[in-house]
PDB file of N, CA and C in Angstrom:
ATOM      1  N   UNK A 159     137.112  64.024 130.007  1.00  0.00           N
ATOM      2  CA  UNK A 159     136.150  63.543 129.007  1.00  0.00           C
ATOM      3  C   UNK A 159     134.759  64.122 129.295  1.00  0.00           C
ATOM      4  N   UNK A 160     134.012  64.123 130.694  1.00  0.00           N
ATOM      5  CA  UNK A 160     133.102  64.970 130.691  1.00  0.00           C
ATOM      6  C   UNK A 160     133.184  66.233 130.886  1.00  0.00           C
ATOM      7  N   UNK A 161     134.324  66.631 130.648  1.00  0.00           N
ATOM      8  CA  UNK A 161     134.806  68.639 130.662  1.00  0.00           C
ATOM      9  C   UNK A 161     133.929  68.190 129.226  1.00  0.00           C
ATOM     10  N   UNK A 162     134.911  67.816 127.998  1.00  0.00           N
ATOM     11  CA  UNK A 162     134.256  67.787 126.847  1.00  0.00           C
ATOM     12  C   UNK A 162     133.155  67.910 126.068  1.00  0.00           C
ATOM     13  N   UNK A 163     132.296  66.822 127.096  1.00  0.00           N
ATOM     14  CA  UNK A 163     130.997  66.172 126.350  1.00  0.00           C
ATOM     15  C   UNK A 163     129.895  67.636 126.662  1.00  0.00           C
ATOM     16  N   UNK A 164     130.233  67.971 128.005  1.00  0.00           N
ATOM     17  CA  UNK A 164     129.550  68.949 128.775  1.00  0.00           C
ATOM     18  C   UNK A 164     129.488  70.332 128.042  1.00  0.00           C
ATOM     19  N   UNK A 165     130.605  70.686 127.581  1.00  0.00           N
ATOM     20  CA  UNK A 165     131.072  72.013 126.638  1.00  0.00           C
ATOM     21  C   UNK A 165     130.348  71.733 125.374  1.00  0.00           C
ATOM     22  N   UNK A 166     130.577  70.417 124.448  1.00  0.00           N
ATOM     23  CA  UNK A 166     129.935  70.056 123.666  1.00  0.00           C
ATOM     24  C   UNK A 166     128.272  70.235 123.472  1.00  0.00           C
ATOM     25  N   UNK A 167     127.739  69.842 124.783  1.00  0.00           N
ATOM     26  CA  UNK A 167     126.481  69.942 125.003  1.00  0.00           C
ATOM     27  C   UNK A 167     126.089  71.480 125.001  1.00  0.00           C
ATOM     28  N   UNK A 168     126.807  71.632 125.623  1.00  0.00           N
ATOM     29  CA  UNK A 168     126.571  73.344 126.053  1.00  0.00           C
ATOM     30  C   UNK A 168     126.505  74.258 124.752  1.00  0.00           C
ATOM     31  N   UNK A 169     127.415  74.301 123.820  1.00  0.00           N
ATOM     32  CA  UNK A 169     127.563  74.554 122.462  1.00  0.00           C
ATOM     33  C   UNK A 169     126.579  74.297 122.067  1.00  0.00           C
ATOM     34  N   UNK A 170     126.228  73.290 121.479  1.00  0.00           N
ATOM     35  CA  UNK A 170     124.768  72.827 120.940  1.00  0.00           C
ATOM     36  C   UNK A 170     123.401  73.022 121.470  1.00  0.00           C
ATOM     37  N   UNK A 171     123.445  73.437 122.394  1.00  0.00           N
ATOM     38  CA  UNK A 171     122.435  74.272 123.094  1.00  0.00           C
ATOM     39  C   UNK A 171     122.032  75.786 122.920  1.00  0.00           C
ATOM     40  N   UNK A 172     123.358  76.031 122.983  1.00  0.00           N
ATOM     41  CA  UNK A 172     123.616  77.839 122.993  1.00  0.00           C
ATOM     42  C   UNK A 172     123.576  78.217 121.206  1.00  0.00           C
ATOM     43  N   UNK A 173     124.228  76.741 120.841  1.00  0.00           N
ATOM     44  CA  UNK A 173     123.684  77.291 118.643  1.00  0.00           C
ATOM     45  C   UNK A 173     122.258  77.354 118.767  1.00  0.00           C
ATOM     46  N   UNK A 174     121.095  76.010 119.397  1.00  0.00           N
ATOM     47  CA  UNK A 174     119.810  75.930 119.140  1.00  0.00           C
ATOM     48  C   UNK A 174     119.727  77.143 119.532  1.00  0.00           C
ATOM     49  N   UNK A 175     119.484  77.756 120.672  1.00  0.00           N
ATOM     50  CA  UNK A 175     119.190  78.775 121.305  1.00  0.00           C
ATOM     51  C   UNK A 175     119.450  79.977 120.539  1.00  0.00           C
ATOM     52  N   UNK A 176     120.333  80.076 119.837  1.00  0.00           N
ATOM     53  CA  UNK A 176     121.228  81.368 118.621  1.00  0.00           C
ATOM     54  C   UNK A 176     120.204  80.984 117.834  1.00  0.00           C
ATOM     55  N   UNK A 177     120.127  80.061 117.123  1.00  0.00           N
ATOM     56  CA  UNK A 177     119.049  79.849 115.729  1.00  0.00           C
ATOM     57  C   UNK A 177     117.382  79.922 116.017  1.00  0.00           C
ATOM     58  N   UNK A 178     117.009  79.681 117.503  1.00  0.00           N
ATOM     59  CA  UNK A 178     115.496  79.825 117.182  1.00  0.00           C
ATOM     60  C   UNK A 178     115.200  81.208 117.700  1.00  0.00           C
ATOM     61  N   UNK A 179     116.208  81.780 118.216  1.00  0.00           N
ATOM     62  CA  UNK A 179     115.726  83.414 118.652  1.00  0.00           C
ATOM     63  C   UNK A 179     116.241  84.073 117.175  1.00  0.00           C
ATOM     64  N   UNK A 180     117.398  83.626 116.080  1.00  0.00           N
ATOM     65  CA  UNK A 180     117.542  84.885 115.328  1.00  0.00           C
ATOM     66  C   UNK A 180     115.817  84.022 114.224  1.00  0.00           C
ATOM     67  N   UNK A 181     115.732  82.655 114.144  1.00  0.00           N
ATOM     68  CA  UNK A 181     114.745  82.290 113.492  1.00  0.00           C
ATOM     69  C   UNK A 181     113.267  82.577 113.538  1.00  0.00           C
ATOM     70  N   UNK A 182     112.989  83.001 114.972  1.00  0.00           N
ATOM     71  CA  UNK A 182     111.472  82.719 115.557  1.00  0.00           C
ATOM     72  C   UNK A 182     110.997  84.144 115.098  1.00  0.00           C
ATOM     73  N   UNK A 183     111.727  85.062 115.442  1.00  0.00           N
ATOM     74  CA  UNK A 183     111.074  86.819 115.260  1.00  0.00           C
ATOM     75  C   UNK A 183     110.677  87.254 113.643  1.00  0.00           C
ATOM     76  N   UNK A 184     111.709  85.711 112.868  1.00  0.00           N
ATOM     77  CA  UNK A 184     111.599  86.979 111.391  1.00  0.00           C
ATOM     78  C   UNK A 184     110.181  86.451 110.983  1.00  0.00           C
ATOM     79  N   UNK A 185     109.030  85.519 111.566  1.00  0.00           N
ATOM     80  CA  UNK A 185     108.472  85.431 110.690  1.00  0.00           C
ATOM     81  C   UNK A 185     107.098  86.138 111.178  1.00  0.00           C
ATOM     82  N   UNK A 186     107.404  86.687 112.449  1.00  0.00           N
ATOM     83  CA  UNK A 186     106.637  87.267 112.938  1.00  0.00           C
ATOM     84  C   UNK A 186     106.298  88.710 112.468  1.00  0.00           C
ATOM     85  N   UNK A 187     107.354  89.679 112.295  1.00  0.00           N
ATOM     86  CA  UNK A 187     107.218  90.951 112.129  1.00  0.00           C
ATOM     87  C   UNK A 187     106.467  91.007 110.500  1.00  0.00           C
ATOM     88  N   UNK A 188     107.086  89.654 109.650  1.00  0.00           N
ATOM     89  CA  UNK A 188     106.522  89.675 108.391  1.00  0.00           C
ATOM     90  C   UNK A 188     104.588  90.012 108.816  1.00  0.00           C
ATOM     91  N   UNK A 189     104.592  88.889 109.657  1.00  0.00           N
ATOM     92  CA  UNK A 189     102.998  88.645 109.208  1.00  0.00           C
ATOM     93  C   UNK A 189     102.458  90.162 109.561  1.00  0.00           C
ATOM     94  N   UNK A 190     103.203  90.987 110.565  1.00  0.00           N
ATOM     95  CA  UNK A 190     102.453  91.727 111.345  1.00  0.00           C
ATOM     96  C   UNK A 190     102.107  93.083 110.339  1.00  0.00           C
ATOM     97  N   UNK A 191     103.526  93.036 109.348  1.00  0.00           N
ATOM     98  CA  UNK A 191     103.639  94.006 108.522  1.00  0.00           C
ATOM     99  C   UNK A 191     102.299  93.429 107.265  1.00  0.00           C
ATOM    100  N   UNK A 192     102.181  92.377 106.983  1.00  0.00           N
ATOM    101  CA  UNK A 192     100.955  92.311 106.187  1.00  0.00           C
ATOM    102  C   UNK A 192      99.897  92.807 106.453  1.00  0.00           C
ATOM    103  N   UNK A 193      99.838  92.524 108.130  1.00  0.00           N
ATOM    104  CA  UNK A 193      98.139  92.606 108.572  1.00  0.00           C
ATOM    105  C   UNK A 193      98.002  94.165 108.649  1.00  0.00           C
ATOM    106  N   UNK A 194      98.944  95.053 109.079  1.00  0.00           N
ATOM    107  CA  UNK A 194      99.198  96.214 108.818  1.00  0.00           C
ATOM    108  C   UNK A 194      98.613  97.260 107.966  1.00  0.00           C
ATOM    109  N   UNK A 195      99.639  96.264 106.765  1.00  0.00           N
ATOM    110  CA  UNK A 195      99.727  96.876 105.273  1.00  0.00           C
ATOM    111  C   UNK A 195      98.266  96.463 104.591  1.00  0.00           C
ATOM    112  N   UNK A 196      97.659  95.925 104.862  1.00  0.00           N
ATOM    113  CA  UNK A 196      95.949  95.320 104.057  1.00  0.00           C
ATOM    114  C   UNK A 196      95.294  96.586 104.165  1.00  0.00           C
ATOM    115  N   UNK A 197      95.281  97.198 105.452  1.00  0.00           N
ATOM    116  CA  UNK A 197      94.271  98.394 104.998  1.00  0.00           C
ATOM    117  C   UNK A 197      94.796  99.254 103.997  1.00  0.00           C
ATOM    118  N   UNK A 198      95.844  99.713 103.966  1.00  0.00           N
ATOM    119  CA  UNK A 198      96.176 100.886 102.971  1.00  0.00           C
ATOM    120  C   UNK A 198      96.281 100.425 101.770  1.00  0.00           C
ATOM    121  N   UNK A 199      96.659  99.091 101.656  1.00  0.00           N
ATOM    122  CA  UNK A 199      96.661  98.645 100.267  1.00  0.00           C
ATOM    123  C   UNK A 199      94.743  98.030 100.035  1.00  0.00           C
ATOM    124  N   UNK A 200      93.955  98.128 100.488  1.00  0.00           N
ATOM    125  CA  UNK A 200      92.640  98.207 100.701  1.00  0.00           C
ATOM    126  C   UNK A 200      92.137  99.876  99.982  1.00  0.00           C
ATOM    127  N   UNK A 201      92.844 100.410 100.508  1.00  0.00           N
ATOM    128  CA  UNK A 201      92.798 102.051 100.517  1.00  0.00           C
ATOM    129  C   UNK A 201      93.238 102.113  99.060  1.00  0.00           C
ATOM    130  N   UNK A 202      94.474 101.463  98.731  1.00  0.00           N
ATOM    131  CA  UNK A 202      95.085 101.830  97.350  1.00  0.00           C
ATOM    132  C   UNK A 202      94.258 101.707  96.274  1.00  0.00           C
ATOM    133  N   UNK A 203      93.495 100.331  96.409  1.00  0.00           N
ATOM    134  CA  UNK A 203      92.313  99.608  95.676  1.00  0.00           C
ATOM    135  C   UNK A 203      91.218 100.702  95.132  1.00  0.00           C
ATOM    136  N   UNK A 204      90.928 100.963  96.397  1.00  0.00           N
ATOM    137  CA  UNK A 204      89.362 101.577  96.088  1.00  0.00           C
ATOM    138  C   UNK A 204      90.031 103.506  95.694  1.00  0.00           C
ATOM    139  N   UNK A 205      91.105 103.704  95.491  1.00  0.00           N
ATOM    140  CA  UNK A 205      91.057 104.913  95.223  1.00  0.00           C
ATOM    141  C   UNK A 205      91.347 104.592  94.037  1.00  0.00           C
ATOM    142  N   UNK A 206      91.884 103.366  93.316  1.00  0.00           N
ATOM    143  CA  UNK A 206      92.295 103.026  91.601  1.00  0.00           C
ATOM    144  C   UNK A 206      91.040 103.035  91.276  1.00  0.00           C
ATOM    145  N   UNK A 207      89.608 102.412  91.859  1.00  0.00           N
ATOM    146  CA  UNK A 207      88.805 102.368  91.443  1.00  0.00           C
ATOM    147  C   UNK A 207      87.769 102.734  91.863  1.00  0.00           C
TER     148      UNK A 207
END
């Protein structure tokens, strides 16, 4: 019964652990690609106008 609970635990650990590493990065590269992308689209601006 604690083979079980222990594996159980372990599982549910190793999903959290699966979900906040595939979760934590995507929202990062987003922002980085904005802060990035502002100058050239800054650039895009002032050459339309």
């Amino acid at each position: 019964m604690l083979s079980a609970r222990l594996s159980f635990l372990l599982a549910l650990v190793f999903a959290f652990n699966l979900t906040m590493t595939v979760a934590a990065p995507v929202p990062a590269p987003a922002s980085v690609d904005a802060r990035q992308d502002e100058p050239v689209l800054n650039d895009a601006r002032d050459a339309l106008y």
